[in-house]
């Protein structure tokens, strides 16, 4: 029987992911100024997943007790990898149009989508705060969209950011479900390299039609960070946390990613927060906090 994992250890894993992803969002945005988005995502996931698979194979302490069954491999393809590949497309394309901090703020709304996913559309009194939380979150997203709709921003990028947040919630749900039979590292490796392989054909067409692009020490260094830190380390820590805590609880920690992304944007590329960022941050975080509060005698679902 495995030992219980302390909350401190789970929090440490989540904080590691948050810091790594904050810098990664900024570095990917910087890299996308030089590299095609599909190629960037495909090579990141494919190489990162293969590296992690090698670690699982050759390091005894990381080696899983059981290998995935045929059914589990099919689920890694059809549930995890496909969702992750669509998420990466939305992520990279929206970073072409909007600030990295806006993208991270869309991801911060994912706990509300997770709560609605877990609660369902049940018209019960205890579920009303969830709908109020969703309303606040949508108001925050709308605040981000207002400048784009008035011509001073990119509405397409903001919409892609919203889609990316929903897809991120879906990916977390699938990882949580698959964690009943696979370790967090197995899920990370299995979904990441498969997502890279799914993206490889359209990425090849993208490279063919776009033509040559810069392969400099700077761009290769940015991609190396994205592979090792943003894919292998961050996803491994996050999915490991998902194997111990519910999606809505884990996703709540993602609220810190906009702050680490904003700090990274200011530090590395001089990206200043937009005027709408502060109000949107307050609304979205307010919705997330409200969504975590339980009122009355609401039933508490057991943790899987």
Short mmCIF file of N, CA, C and O in Angstrom, two decimals, residues 89-189:
data_model
loop_
_atom_site.label_atom_id
_atom_site.label_comp_id
_atom_site.label_asym_id
_atom_site.label_seq_id
_atom_site.Cartn_x
_atom_site.Cartn_y
_atom_site.Cartn_z
N UNK A 89 -2.57 23.91 -30.19
CA UNK A 89 -2.85 24.75 -31.36
C UNK A 89 -3.49 26.06 -30.93
O UNK A 89 -3.07 27.15 -31.35
N UNK A 90 -4.53 25.97 -30.08
CA UNK A 90 -5.19 27.19 -29.59
C UNK A 90 -4.22 28.05 -28.80
O UNK A 90 -4.21 29.29 -28.94
N UNK A 91 -3.39 27.43 -27.98
CA UNK A 91 -2.42 28.15 -27.15
C UNK A 91 -1.43 28.93 -28.01
O UNK A 91 -1.26 30.14 -27.84
N UNK A 92 -0.78 28.26 -28.94
CA UNK A 92 0.26 28.92 -29.74
C UNK A 92 -0.31 29.98 -30.66
O UNK A 92 0.30 31.04 -30.86
N UNK A 93 -1.48 29.72 -31.24
CA UNK A 93 -2.06 30.71 -32.14
C UNK A 93 -2.53 31.95 -31.39
O UNK A 93 -2.40 33.07 -31.87
N UNK A 94 -3.09 31.77 -30.19
CA UNK A 94 -3.55 32.94 -29.46
C UNK A 94 -2.37 33.78 -28.98
O UNK A 94 -2.47 35.01 -28.89
N UNK A 95 -1.21 33.14 -28.71
CA UNK A 95 -0.03 33.89 -28.29
C UNK A 95 0.54 34.75 -29.41
O UNK A 95 1.33 35.66 -29.16
N UNK A 96 0.14 34.46 -30.65
CA UNK A 96 0.56 35.30 -31.77
C UNK A 96 -0.15 36.65 -31.73
O UNK A 96 0.36 37.64 -32.29
N UNK A 97 -1.32 36.72 -31.08
CA UNK A 97 -2.17 37.90 -31.17
C UNK A 97 -2.33 38.67 -29.86
O UNK A 97 -2.60 39.87 -29.88
N UNK A 98 -2.23 37.97 -28.72
CA UNK A 98 -2.53 38.64 -27.45
C UNK A 98 -1.33 38.53 -26.52
O UNK A 98 -0.45 37.68 -26.70
N UNK A 99 -1.26 39.40 -25.48
CA UNK A 99 -0.17 39.32 -24.51
C UNK A 99 -0.17 37.97 -23.78
O UNK A 99 -1.21 37.34 -23.60
N UNK A 100 1.02 37.54 -23.39
CA UNK A 100 1.13 36.26 -22.67
C UNK A 100 0.33 36.28 -21.38
O UNK A 100 -0.23 35.25 -20.97
N UNK A 101 0.24 37.45 -20.72
CA UNK A 101 -0.53 37.54 -19.48
C UNK A 101 -2.02 37.32 -19.74
O UNK A 101 -2.73 36.77 -18.89
N UNK A 102 -2.54 37.76 -20.88
CA UNK A 102 -3.95 37.52 -21.22
C UNK A 102 -4.20 36.03 -21.41
O UNK A 102 -5.21 35.48 -20.95
N UNK A 103 -3.27 35.37 -22.10
CA UNK A 103 -3.41 33.92 -22.30
C UNK A 103 -3.45 33.20 -20.96
O UNK A 103 -4.30 32.33 -20.72
N UNK A 104 -2.54 33.56 -20.06
CA UNK A 104 -2.50 32.93 -18.74
C UNK A 104 -3.77 33.21 -17.96
O UNK A 104 -4.24 32.37 -17.18
N UNK A 105 -4.37 34.38 -18.15
CA UNK A 105 -5.60 34.72 -17.45
C UNK A 105 -6.76 33.86 -17.94
O UNK A 105 -7.63 33.46 -17.15
N UNK A 106 -6.79 33.56 -19.22
CA UNK A 106 -7.81 32.63 -19.74
C UNK A 106 -7.65 31.26 -19.09
O UNK A 106 -8.65 30.59 -18.77
N UNK A 107 -6.41 30.81 -18.90
CA UNK A 107 -6.20 29.52 -18.23
C UNK A 107 -6.63 29.58 -16.78
O UNK A 107 -7.05 28.57 -16.21
N UNK A 108 -6.52 30.76 -16.16
CA UNK A 108 -6.91 30.90 -14.76
C UNK A 108 -8.40 30.67 -14.56
O UNK A 108 -8.84 30.39 -13.44
N UNK A 109 -9.18 30.81 -15.63
CA UNK A 109 -10.63 30.57 -15.52
C UNK A 109 -10.97 29.09 -15.51
O UNK A 109 -12.13 28.73 -15.24
N UNK A 110 -9.99 28.22 -15.75
CA UNK A 110 -10.28 26.79 -15.87
C UNK A 110 -10.88 26.16 -14.61
O UNK A 110 -11.67 25.21 -14.74
N UNK A 111 -10.57 26.62 -13.37
CA UNK A 111 -11.24 26.00 -12.21
C UNK A 111 -12.75 26.12 -12.25
O UNK A 111 -13.47 25.23 -11.79
N UNK A 112 -13.27 27.23 -12.78
CA UNK A 112 -14.72 27.39 -12.86
C UNK A 112 -15.30 26.39 -13.86
O UNK A 112 -16.33 25.76 -13.61
N UNK A 113 -14.64 26.25 -15.01
CA UNK A 113 -15.13 25.26 -15.99
C UNK A 113 -15.05 23.86 -15.39
O UNK A 113 -15.94 23.03 -15.63
N UNK A 114 -14.00 23.59 -14.58
CA UNK A 114 -13.88 22.28 -13.95
C UNK A 114 -15.00 22.05 -12.93
O UNK A 114 -15.56 20.95 -12.85
N UNK A 115 -15.33 23.08 -12.16
CA UNK A 115 -16.41 22.94 -11.18
C UNK A 115 -17.74 22.68 -11.86
O UNK A 115 -18.53 21.84 -11.43
N UNK A 116 -18.02 23.41 -12.94
CA UNK A 116 -19.26 23.18 -13.67
C UNK A 116 -19.27 21.79 -14.29
O UNK A 116 -20.31 21.13 -14.35
N UNK A 117 -18.10 21.33 -14.74
CA UNK A 117 -17.97 19.98 -15.29
C UNK A 117 -18.30 18.94 -14.22
O UNK A 117 -19.02 17.97 -14.47
N UNK A 118 -17.75 19.15 -13.02
CA UNK A 118 -17.93 18.18 -11.96
C UNK A 118 -19.34 18.24 -11.35
O UNK A 118 -19.91 17.22 -10.97
N UNK A 119 -19.90 19.45 -11.24
CA UNK A 119 -21.23 19.62 -10.65
C UNK A 119 -22.33 19.24 -11.63
O UNK A 119 -23.37 18.73 -11.23
N UNK A 120 -22.10 19.51 -12.92
CA UNK A 120 -23.15 19.30 -13.90
C UNK A 120 -24.17 20.43 -13.85
O UNK A 120 -24.07 21.34 -13.04
N UNK A 121 -25.15 20.38 -14.71
CA UNK A 121 -26.18 21.42 -14.78
C UNK A 121 -27.37 21.04 -13.89
O UNK A 121 -28.50 20.85 -14.34
N UNK A 122 -27.09 20.92 -12.60
CA UNK A 122 -28.14 20.55 -11.65
C UNK A 122 -28.69 21.81 -11.00
O UNK A 122 -27.96 22.56 -10.35
N UNK A 123 -29.97 22.04 -11.18
CA UNK A 123 -30.60 23.25 -10.64
C UNK A 123 -30.95 23.04 -9.17
O UNK A 123 -32.11 22.91 -8.78
N UNK A 124 -29.90 23.00 -8.34
CA UNK A 124 -30.08 22.85 -6.91
C UNK A 124 -29.52 24.09 -6.22
O UNK A 124 -28.66 24.77 -6.74
N UNK A 125 -30.03 24.32 -5.00
CA UNK A 125 -29.64 25.54 -4.30
C UNK A 125 -28.14 25.61 -4.06
O UNK A 125 -27.53 26.65 -4.19
N UNK A 126 -27.53 24.48 -3.70
CA UNK A 126 -26.10 24.52 -3.39
C UNK A 126 -25.25 24.77 -4.63
O UNK A 126 -24.08 25.17 -4.52
N UNK A 127 -25.84 24.56 -5.83
CA UNK A 127 -25.07 24.76 -7.06
C UNK A 127 -25.14 26.20 -7.56
O UNK A 127 -24.39 26.57 -8.47
N UNK A 128 -26.03 27.01 -6.97
CA UNK A 128 -26.16 28.39 -7.44
C UNK A 128 -24.86 29.20 -7.35
O UNK A 128 -24.56 29.97 -8.27
N UNK A 129 -24.06 29.06 -6.28
CA UNK A 129 -22.78 29.79 -6.26
C UNK A 129 -21.87 29.42 -7.43
O UNK A 129 -21.08 30.25 -7.88
N UNK A 130 -21.99 28.17 -7.92
CA UNK A 130 -21.16 27.77 -9.07
C UNK A 130 -21.54 28.57 -10.30
O UNK A 130 -20.68 29.01 -11.07
N UNK A 131 -22.83 28.80 -10.47
CA UNK A 131 -23.28 29.57 -11.63
C UNK A 131 -22.91 31.04 -11.46
O UNK A 131 -22.56 31.73 -12.43
N UNK A 132 -22.99 31.54 -10.23
CA UNK A 132 -22.54 32.91 -9.98
C UNK A 132 -21.05 33.05 -10.26
O UNK A 132 -20.59 34.05 -10.81
N UNK A 133 -20.28 32.03 -9.87
CA UNK A 133 -18.84 32.03 -10.13
C UNK A 133 -18.57 32.03 -11.63
O UNK A 133 -17.69 32.75 -12.12
N UNK A 134 -19.34 31.22 -12.36
CA UNK A 134 -19.17 31.20 -13.81
C UNK A 134 -19.52 32.54 -14.42
O UNK A 134 -18.87 33.00 -15.37
N UNK A 135 -20.55 33.22 -13.85
CA UNK A 135 -20.91 34.54 -14.35
C UNK A 135 -19.80 35.55 -14.15
O UNK A 135 -19.49 36.35 -15.06
N UNK A 136 -19.16 35.54 -12.97
CA UNK A 136 -18.05 36.45 -12.72
C UNK A 136 -16.88 36.15 -13.66
O UNK A 136 -16.25 37.07 -14.20
N UNK A 137 -16.62 34.88 -13.85
CA UNK A 137 -15.52 34.50 -14.73
C UNK A 137 -15.78 34.95 -16.16
O UNK A 137 -14.89 35.48 -16.84
N UNK A 138 -16.99 34.73 -16.63
CA UNK A 138 -17.34 35.17 -17.99
C UNK A 138 -17.26 36.68 -18.10
O UNK A 138 -16.87 37.21 -19.16
N UNK A 139 -17.62 37.39 -17.03
CA UNK A 139 -17.49 38.85 -17.05
C UNK A 139 -16.03 39.25 -17.19
O UNK A 139 -15.69 40.20 -17.92
N UNK A 140 -15.14 38.51 -16.51
CA UNK A 140 -13.71 38.79 -16.65
C UNK A 140 -13.21 38.54 -18.05
O UNK A 140 -12.42 39.32 -18.59
N UNK A 141 -13.68 37.45 -18.65
CA UNK A 141 -13.30 37.16 -20.03
C UNK A 141 -13.84 38.24 -20.96
O UNK A 141 -13.15 38.67 -21.90
N UNK A 142 -15.06 38.71 -20.70
CA UNK A 142 -15.64 39.76 -21.53
C UNK A 142 -14.84 41.05 -21.43
O UNK A 142 -14.68 41.78 -22.42
N UNK A 143 -14.32 41.34 -20.22
CA UNK A 143 -13.48 42.52 -20.05
C UNK A 143 -12.24 42.43 -20.95
O UNK A 143 -11.80 43.43 -21.52
N UNK A 144 -11.70 41.24 -21.08
CA UNK A 144 -10.56 41.05 -21.97
C UNK A 144 -10.96 41.24 -23.43
O UNK A 144 -10.15 41.68 -24.26
N UNK A 145 -12.21 40.90 -23.74
CA UNK A 145 -12.67 40.98 -25.13
C UNK A 145 -13.06 42.40 -25.55
O UNK A 145 -13.04 42.71 -26.74
N UNK A 146 -13.43 43.25 -24.59
CA UNK A 146 -13.91 44.60 -24.93
C UNK A 146 -12.91 45.38 -25.79
O UNK A 146 -13.28 45.92 -26.84
N UNK A 147 -11.62 45.47 -25.39
CA UNK A 147 -10.68 46.21 -26.24
C UNK A 147 -10.56 45.62 -27.64
O UNK A 147 -10.43 46.36 -28.62
N UNK A 148 -10.64 44.29 -27.73
CA UNK A 148 -10.55 43.65 -29.04
C UNK A 148 -11.77 43.98 -29.90
O UNK A 148 -11.65 44.22 -31.10
N UNK A 149 -12.94 44.01 -29.27
CA UNK A 149 -14.17 44.30 -30.03
C UNK A 149 -14.25 45.75 -30.46
O UNK A 149 -14.93 46.08 -31.43
N UNK A 150 -13.56 46.64 -29.74
CA UNK A 150 -13.57 48.06 -30.10
C UNK A 150 -12.43 48.44 -31.03
O UNK A 150 -12.25 49.62 -31.34
N UNK A 151 -11.63 47.43 -31.43
CA UNK A 151 -10.58 47.69 -32.42
C UNK A 151 -9.20 47.93 -31.85
O UNK A 151 -8.26 48.11 -32.61
N UNK A 152 -9.05 47.91 -30.53
CA UNK A 152 -7.74 48.15 -29.94
C UNK A 152 -7.07 46.86 -29.48
O UNK A 152 -6.07 46.88 -28.76
N UNK A 153 -7.62 45.73 -29.85
CA UNK A 153 -7.03 44.44 -29.50
C UNK A 153 -7.35 43.41 -30.57
O UNK A 153 -7.84 43.76 -31.65
N UNK A 154 -7.06 42.15 -30.28
CA UNK A 154 -7.29 41.07 -31.24
C UNK A 154 -8.35 40.12 -30.69
O UNK A 154 -8.06 39.30 -29.82
N UNK A 155 -9.59 40.26 -31.19
CA UNK A 155 -10.67 39.43 -30.69
C UNK A 155 -10.43 37.95 -30.98
O UNK A 155 -10.75 37.07 -30.18
N UNK A 156 -9.79 37.66 -32.12
CA UNK A 156 -9.53 36.27 -32.49
C UNK A 156 -8.60 35.61 -31.47
O UNK A 156 -8.82 34.48 -31.04
N UNK A 157 -7.58 36.35 -31.05
CA UNK A 157 -6.66 35.81 -30.06
C UNK A 157 -7.32 35.58 -28.71
O UNK A 157 -7.06 34.58 -28.04
N UNK A 158 -8.20 36.51 -28.31
CA UNK A 158 -8.90 36.35 -27.03
C UNK A 158 -9.86 35.16 -27.06
O UNK A 158 -9.97 34.42 -26.08
N UNK A 159 -10.54 34.98 -28.19
CA UNK A 159 -11.44 33.82 -28.32
C UNK A 159 -10.64 32.52 -28.28
O UNK A 159 -11.04 31.55 -27.63
N UNK A 160 -9.49 32.51 -28.95
CA UNK A 160 -8.64 31.32 -28.89
C UNK A 160 -8.15 31.07 -27.47
O UNK A 160 -8.01 29.92 -27.04
N UNK A 161 -7.89 32.15 -26.72
CA UNK A 161 -7.49 31.99 -25.33
C UNK A 161 -8.59 31.36 -24.49
O UNK A 161 -8.33 30.49 -23.65
N UNK A 162 -9.85 31.78 -24.73
CA UNK A 162 -10.99 31.18 -24.03
C UNK A 162 -11.10 29.69 -24.38
O UNK A 162 -11.31 28.85 -23.50
N UNK A 163 -10.95 29.36 -25.65
CA UNK A 163 -11.01 27.96 -26.08
C UNK A 163 -9.88 27.16 -25.45
O UNK A 163 -10.08 26.01 -25.01
N UNK A 164 -8.70 27.76 -25.39
CA UNK A 164 -7.56 27.07 -24.77
C UNK A 164 -7.84 26.75 -23.31
O UNK A 164 -7.50 25.67 -22.82
N UNK A 165 -8.49 27.68 -22.59
CA UNK A 165 -8.81 27.44 -21.19
C UNK A 165 -9.78 26.29 -21.02
O UNK A 165 -9.64 25.47 -20.10
N UNK A 166 -10.77 26.20 -21.90
CA UNK A 166 -11.74 25.10 -21.83
C UNK A 166 -11.07 23.77 -22.18
O UNK A 166 -11.31 22.74 -21.54
N UNK A 167 -10.21 23.78 -23.21
CA UNK A 167 -9.49 22.55 -23.59
C UNK A 167 -8.53 22.11 -22.49
O UNK A 167 -8.34 20.91 -22.27
N UNK A 168 -7.94 23.08 -21.79
CA UNK A 168 -7.05 22.73 -20.68
C UNK A 168 -7.83 22.04 -19.57
O UNK A 168 -7.36 21.08 -18.97
N UNK A 169 -9.06 22.51 -19.32
CA UNK A 169 -9.92 21.85 -18.34
C UNK A 169 -10.24 20.42 -18.77
O UNK A 169 -10.18 19.49 -17.96
N UNK A 170 -10.57 20.25 -20.05
CA UNK A 170 -10.87 18.91 -20.56
C UNK A 170 -9.68 17.98 -20.44
O UNK A 170 -9.81 16.81 -20.06
N UNK A 171 -8.47 18.50 -20.74
CA UNK A 171 -7.27 17.67 -20.62
C UNK A 171 -7.03 17.27 -19.17
O UNK A 171 -6.70 16.11 -18.87
N UNK A 172 -7.22 18.20 -18.24
CA UNK A 172 -7.06 17.88 -16.82
C UNK A 172 -8.04 16.81 -16.37
O UNK A 172 -7.70 15.92 -15.58
N UNK A 173 -9.28 16.91 -16.85
CA UNK A 173 -10.27 15.91 -16.49
C UNK A 173 -9.86 14.52 -16.98
O UNK A 173 -10.01 13.53 -16.26
N UNK A 174 -9.35 14.45 -18.20
CA UNK A 174 -8.93 13.16 -18.74
C UNK A 174 -7.73 12.62 -17.98
O UNK A 174 -7.64 11.42 -17.70
N UNK A 175 -6.78 13.50 -17.63
CA UNK A 175 -5.62 13.06 -16.86
C UNK A 175 -6.04 12.54 -15.49
O UNK A 175 -5.51 11.53 -15.00
N UNK A 176 -6.98 13.25 -14.87
CA UNK A 176 -7.48 12.82 -13.57
C UNK A 176 -8.13 11.45 -13.67
O UNK A 176 -7.91 10.58 -12.82
N UNK A 177 -8.91 11.24 -14.71
CA UNK A 177 -9.58 9.95 -14.88
C UNK A 177 -8.58 8.83 -15.14
O UNK A 177 -8.69 7.73 -14.59
N UNK A 178 -7.57 9.09 -15.99
CA UNK A 178 -6.60 8.06 -16.32
C UNK A 178 -5.64 7.77 -15.18
O UNK A 178 -4.96 6.74 -15.17
N UNK A 179 -5.56 8.68 -14.18
CA UNK A 179 -4.63 8.48 -13.06
C UNK A 179 -5.05 7.32 -12.16
O UNK A 179 -4.27 6.90 -11.31
N UNK A 180 -6.27 6.78 -12.35
CA UNK A 180 -6.69 5.63 -11.56
C UNK A 180 -5.91 4.38 -11.94
O UNK A 180 -5.83 3.44 -11.15
N UNK A 181 -5.34 4.37 -13.17
CA UNK A 181 -4.59 3.19 -13.59
C UNK A 181 -3.17 3.47 -14.01
O UNK A 181 -2.39 2.54 -14.21
N UNK A 182 -2.81 4.76 -14.17
CA UNK A 182 -1.47 5.13 -14.62
C UNK A 182 -0.89 6.18 -13.69
O UNK A 182 -1.63 6.95 -13.08
N UNK A 183 0.44 6.23 -13.61
CA UNK A 183 1.09 7.25 -12.81
C UNK A 183 1.06 8.59 -13.55
O UNK A 183 0.86 8.64 -14.77
N UNK A 184 1.29 9.68 -12.80
CA UNK A 184 1.33 11.00 -13.43
C UNK A 184 2.38 11.10 -14.51
O UNK A 184 2.17 11.72 -15.56
N UNK A 185 3.56 10.49 -14.28
CA UNK A 185 4.63 10.52 -15.27
C UNK A 185 4.26 9.71 -16.51
O UNK A 185 4.59 10.10 -17.64
N UNK A 186 3.58 8.60 -16.33
CA UNK A 186 3.14 7.81 -17.48
C UNK A 186 2.14 8.60 -18.32
O UNK A 186 2.20 8.58 -19.56
N UNK A 187 1.22 9.28 -17.66
CA UNK A 187 0.22 10.07 -18.38
C UNK A 187 0.89 11.21 -19.13
O UNK A 187 0.59 11.48 -20.30
N UNK A 188 1.84 11.89 -18.47
CA UNK A 188 2.54 13.00 -19.10
C UNK A 188 3.28 12.53 -20.33
O UNK A 188 3.13 13.09 -21.42
N UNK A 189 4.10 11.50 -20.17
CA UNK A 189 4.87 10.99 -21.30
C UNK A 189 3.96 10.50 -22.42
O UNK A 189 4.15 10.84 -23.59
#
